CSV table of C-alpha atoms in Angstrom, one decimal:
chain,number,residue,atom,x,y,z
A,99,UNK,CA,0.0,0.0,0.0
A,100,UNK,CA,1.3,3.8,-1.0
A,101,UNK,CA,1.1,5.8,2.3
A,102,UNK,CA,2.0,9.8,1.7
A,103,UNK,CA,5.2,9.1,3.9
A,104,UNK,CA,6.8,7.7,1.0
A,105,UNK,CA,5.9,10.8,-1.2
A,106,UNK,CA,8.6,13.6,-0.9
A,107,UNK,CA,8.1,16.6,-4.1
A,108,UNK,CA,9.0,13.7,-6.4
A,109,UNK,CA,8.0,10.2,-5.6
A,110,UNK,CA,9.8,7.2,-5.7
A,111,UNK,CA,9.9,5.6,-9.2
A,112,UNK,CA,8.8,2.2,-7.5
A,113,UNK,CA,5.2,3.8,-6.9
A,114,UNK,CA,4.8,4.0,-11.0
A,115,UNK,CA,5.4,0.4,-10.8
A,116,UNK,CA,3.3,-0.4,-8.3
A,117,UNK,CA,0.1,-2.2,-8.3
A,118,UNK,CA,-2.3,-0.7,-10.5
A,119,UNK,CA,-4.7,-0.3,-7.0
A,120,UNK,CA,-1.6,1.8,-5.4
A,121,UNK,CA,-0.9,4.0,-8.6
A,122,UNK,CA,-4.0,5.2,-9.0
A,123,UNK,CA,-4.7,7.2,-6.2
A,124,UNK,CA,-1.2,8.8,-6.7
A,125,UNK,CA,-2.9,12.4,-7.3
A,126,UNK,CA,-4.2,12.4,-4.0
A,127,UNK,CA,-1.2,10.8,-2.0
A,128,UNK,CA,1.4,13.1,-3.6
A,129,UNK,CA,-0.1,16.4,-4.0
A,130,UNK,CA,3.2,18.0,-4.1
A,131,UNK,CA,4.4,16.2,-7.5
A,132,UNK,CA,1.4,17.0,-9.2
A,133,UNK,CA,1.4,20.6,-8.4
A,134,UNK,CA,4.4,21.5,-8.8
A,135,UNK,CA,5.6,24.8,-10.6
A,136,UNK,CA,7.9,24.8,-13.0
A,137,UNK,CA,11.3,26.5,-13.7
A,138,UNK,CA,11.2,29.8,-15.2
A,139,UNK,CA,13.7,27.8,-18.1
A,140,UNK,CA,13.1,24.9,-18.3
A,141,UNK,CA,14.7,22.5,-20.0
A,142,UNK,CA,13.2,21.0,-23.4
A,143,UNK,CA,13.6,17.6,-24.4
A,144,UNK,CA,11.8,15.9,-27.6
A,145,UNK,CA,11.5,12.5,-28.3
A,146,UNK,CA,11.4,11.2,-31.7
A,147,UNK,CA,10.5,7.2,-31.4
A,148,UNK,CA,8.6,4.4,-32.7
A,149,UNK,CA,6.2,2.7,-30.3
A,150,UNK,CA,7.6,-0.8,-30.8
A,151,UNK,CA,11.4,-0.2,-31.2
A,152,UNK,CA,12.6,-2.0,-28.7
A,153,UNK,CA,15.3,0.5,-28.3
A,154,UNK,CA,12.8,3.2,-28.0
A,155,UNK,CA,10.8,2.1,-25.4
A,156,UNK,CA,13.4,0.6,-23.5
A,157,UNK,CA,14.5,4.4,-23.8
A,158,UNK,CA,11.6,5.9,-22.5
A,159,UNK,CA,10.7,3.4,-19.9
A,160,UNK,CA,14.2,3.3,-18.0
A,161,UNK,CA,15.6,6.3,-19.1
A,162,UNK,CA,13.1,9.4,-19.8
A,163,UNK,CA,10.3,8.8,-17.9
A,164,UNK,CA,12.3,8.2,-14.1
A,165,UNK,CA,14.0,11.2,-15.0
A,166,UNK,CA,10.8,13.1,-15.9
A,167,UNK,CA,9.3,12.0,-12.6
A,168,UNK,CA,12.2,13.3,-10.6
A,169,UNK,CA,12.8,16.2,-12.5
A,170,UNK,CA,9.4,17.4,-14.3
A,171,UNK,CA,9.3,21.0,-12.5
A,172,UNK,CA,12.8,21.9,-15.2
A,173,UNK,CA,11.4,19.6,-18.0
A,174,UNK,CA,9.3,20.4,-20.9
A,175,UNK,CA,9.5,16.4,-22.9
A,176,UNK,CA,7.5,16.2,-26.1
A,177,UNK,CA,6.7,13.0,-27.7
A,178,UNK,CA,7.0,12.5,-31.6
A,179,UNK,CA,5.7,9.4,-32.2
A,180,UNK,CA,6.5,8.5,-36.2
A,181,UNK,CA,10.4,7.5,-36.0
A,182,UNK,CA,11.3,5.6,-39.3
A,183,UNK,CA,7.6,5.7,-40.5
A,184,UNK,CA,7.2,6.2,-44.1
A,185,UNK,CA,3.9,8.0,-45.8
A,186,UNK,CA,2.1,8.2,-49.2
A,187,UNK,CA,-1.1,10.5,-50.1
A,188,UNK,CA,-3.7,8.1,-51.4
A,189,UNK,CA,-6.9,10.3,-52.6
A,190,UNK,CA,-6.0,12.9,-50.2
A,191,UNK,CA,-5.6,10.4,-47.3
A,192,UNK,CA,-2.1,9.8,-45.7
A,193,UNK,CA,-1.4,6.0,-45.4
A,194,UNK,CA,1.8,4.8,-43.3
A,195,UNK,CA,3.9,2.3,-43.7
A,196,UNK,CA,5.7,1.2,-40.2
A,197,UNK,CA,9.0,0.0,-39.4
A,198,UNK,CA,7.9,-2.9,-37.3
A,199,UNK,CA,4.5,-3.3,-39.2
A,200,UNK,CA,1.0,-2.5,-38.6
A,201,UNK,CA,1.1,-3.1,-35.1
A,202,UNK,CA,3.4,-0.4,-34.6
A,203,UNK,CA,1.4,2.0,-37.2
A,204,UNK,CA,-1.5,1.7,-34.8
A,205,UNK,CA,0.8,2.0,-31.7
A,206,UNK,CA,2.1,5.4,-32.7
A,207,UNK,CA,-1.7,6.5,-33.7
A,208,UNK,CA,-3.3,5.4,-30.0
A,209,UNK,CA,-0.2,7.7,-28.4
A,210,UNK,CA,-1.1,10.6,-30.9
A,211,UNK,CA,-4.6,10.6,-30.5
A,212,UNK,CA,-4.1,10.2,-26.7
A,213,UNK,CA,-2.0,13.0,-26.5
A,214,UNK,CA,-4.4,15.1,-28.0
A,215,UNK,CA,-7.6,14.3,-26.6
A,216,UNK,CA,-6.0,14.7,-23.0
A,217,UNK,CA,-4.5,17.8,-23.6
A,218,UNK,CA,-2.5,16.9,-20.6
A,219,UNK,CA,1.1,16.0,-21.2
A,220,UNK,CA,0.8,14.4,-17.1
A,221,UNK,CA,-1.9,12.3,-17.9
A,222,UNK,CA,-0.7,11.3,-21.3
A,223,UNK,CA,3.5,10.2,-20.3
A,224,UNK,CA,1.3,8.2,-17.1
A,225,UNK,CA,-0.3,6.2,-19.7
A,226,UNK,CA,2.0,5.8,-22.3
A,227,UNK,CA,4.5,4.9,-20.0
A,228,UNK,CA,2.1,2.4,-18.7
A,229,UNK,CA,1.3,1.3,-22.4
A,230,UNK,CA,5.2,0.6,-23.4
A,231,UNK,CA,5.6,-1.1,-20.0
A,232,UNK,CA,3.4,-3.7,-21.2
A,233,UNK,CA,4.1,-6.8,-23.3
A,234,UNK,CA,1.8,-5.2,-26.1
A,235,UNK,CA,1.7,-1.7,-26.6
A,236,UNK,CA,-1.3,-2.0,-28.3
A,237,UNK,CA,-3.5,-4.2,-26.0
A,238,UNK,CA,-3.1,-2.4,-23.1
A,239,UNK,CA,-4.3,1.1,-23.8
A,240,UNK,CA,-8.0,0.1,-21.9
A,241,UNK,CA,-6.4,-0.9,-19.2
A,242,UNK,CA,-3.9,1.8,-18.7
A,243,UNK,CA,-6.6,4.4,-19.0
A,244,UNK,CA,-8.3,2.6,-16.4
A,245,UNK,CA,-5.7,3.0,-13.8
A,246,UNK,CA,-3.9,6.7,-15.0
A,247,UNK,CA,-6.8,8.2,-16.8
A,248,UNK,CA,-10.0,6.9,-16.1
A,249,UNK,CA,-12.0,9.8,-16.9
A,250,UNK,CA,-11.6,9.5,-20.8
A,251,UNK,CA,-13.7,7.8,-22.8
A,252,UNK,CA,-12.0,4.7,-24.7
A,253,UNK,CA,-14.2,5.4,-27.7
A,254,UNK,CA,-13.4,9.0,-28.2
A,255,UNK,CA,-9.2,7.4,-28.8
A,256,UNK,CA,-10.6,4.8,-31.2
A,257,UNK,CA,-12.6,6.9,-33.3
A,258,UNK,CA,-9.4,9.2,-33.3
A,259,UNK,CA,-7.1,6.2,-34.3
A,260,UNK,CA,-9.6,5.3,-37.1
A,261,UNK,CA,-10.8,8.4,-38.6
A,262,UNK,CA,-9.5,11.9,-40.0
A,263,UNK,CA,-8.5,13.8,-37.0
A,264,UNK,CA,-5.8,10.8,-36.2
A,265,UNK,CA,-4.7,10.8,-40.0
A,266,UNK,CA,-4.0,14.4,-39.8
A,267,UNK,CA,-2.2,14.1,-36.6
A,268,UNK,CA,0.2,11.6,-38.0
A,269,UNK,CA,0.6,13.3,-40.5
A,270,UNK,CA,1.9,16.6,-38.6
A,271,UNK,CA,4.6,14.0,-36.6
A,272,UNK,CA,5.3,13.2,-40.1
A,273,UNK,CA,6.4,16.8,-40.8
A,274,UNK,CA,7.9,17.3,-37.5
A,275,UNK,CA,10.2,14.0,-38.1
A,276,UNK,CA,11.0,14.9,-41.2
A,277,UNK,CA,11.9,18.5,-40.8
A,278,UNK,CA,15.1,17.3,-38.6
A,279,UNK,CA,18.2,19.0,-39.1
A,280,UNK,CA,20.4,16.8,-39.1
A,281,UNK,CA,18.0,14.2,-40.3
A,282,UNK,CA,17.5,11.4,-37.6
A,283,UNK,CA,19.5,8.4,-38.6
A,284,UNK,CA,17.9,6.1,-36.1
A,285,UNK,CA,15.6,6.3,-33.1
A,286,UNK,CA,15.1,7.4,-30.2
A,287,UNK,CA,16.5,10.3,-31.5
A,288,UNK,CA,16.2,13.1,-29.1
A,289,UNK,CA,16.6,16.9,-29.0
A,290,UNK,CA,17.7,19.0,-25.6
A,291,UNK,CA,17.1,22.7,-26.1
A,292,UNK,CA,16.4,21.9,-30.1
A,293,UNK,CA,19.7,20.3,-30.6
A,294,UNK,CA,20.3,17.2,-31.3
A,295,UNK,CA,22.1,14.5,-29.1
A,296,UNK,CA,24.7,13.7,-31.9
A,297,UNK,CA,25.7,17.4,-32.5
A,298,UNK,CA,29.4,17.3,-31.6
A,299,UNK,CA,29.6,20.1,-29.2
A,300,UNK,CA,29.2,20.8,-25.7
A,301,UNK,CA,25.8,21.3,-24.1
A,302,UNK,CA,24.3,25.1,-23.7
A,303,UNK,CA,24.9,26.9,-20.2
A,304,UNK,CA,21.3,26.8,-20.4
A,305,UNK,CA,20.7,23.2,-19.9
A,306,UNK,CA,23.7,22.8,-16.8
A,307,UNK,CA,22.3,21.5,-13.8
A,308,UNK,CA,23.7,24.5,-11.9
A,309,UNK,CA,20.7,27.2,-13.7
A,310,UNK,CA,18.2,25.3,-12.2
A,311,UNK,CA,19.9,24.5,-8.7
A,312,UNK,CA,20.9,21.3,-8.9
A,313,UNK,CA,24.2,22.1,-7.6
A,314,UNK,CA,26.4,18.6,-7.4
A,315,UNK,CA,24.2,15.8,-9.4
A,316,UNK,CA,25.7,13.9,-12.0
A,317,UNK,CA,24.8,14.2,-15.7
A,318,UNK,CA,22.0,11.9,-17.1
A,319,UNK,CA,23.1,9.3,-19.5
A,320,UNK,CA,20.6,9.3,-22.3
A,321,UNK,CA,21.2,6.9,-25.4
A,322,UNK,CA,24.5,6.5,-26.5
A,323,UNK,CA,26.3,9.7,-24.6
A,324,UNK,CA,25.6,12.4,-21.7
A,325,UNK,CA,23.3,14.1,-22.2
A,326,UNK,CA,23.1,18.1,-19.5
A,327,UNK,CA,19.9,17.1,-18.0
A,328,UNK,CA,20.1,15.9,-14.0
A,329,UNK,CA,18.4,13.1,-12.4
């Protein structure tokens, strides 16, 4: 059982992963994390992924998301779900064609059209995290909106997934992935601060731990190298 002891601003990862009983009454046991204001900077990360590349949602699972939950008051994270996706115009309708078939076409659609008919980037990571936690992506949307978003209607996704609006939304992550520079040679490919992770520079000032007083914590490792974002 979560008790509020356990809660500090940020709680523990482990409560994420707890029984779906325990997380769901997170938003009343840990007021503090849910409210909390944000940085006057804070710093952006993007995510460009696929929602069954194994290396993407190992990525976001062990990587992103922990950090997100310890750090979401200096963290702006916004999720591009397309990756290595490739589209046609068929009679003014986008069809895609998915790296990891059309399992993972309809995987990247449910996380879209979730995004946007929560219009809450909280709710949304809860439930996609809980989604690519799962042994099928796909399967589990029901019952990770039953646990981290029970409010929304299961319907209103699938008629999104199916129908125009989630077309043109793919369609926009199209875009987005495709207006890269540098192009994204693989996924995850992520962005801090607009730049991307295999720019061969050093990090902004503006993305140091130190502007956001987090004086002595070590760097986040985040794909392949360091990225300047603190856990």
């Amino acid at each position: 059982q979560v008790k509020l002891g356990q809660c500090g601003s940020s709680p523990p990862l482990a409560l994420w992963q707890a029984a779906p009983t325990a997380s769901a009454g997170l938003q009343k046991l840990c007021p503090k994390f849910y409210h909390r204001p944000q940085a006057a900077n804070p710093v952006s990360l993007s995510l460009y992924y696929e929602s069954l590349c194994p290396g993407c949602r190992g990525f976001l699972v062990t990587q992103l998301f922990p950090t997100w939950v310890m750090l979401s008051d200096i963290m702006n994270i916004t999720l591009v779900p397309y990756g290595n996706a490739q589209e046609k115009n068929v009679s003014g309708k986008w069809q895609f064609t998915c790296q990891h078939g059309e399992a993972e076409c309809r995987g990247n659609m449910i996380e879209t059209c979730l995004m946007y008919q929560l219009n809450d980037f909280f709710q949304s990571f809860l439930v996609i995290f809980c989604m690519e936690s799962a042994g099928s992506v796909v399967e589990n949307l029901e019952a990770c909106l039953q646990v981290y978003a029970p409010t929304v209607q299961l319907a209103e996704i699938k008629s999104c997934v199916t129908g125009d609006l989630g077309n043109k939304l793919m369609h926009h992550n199209a875009e987005l992935t495709d207006a890269l520079k540098p192009p994204h040679n693989y996924v995850p490919w992520i962005l801090v601060n607009g730049v991307s992770d295999m720019v061969g520079r050093q990090p902004e000032p503006e993305v140091q731990c130190r502007v956001h007083g987090k004086q002595g914590l070590e760097p986040m490792t985040f794909s392949s190298r360091t990225q300047a974002c603190c856990p």
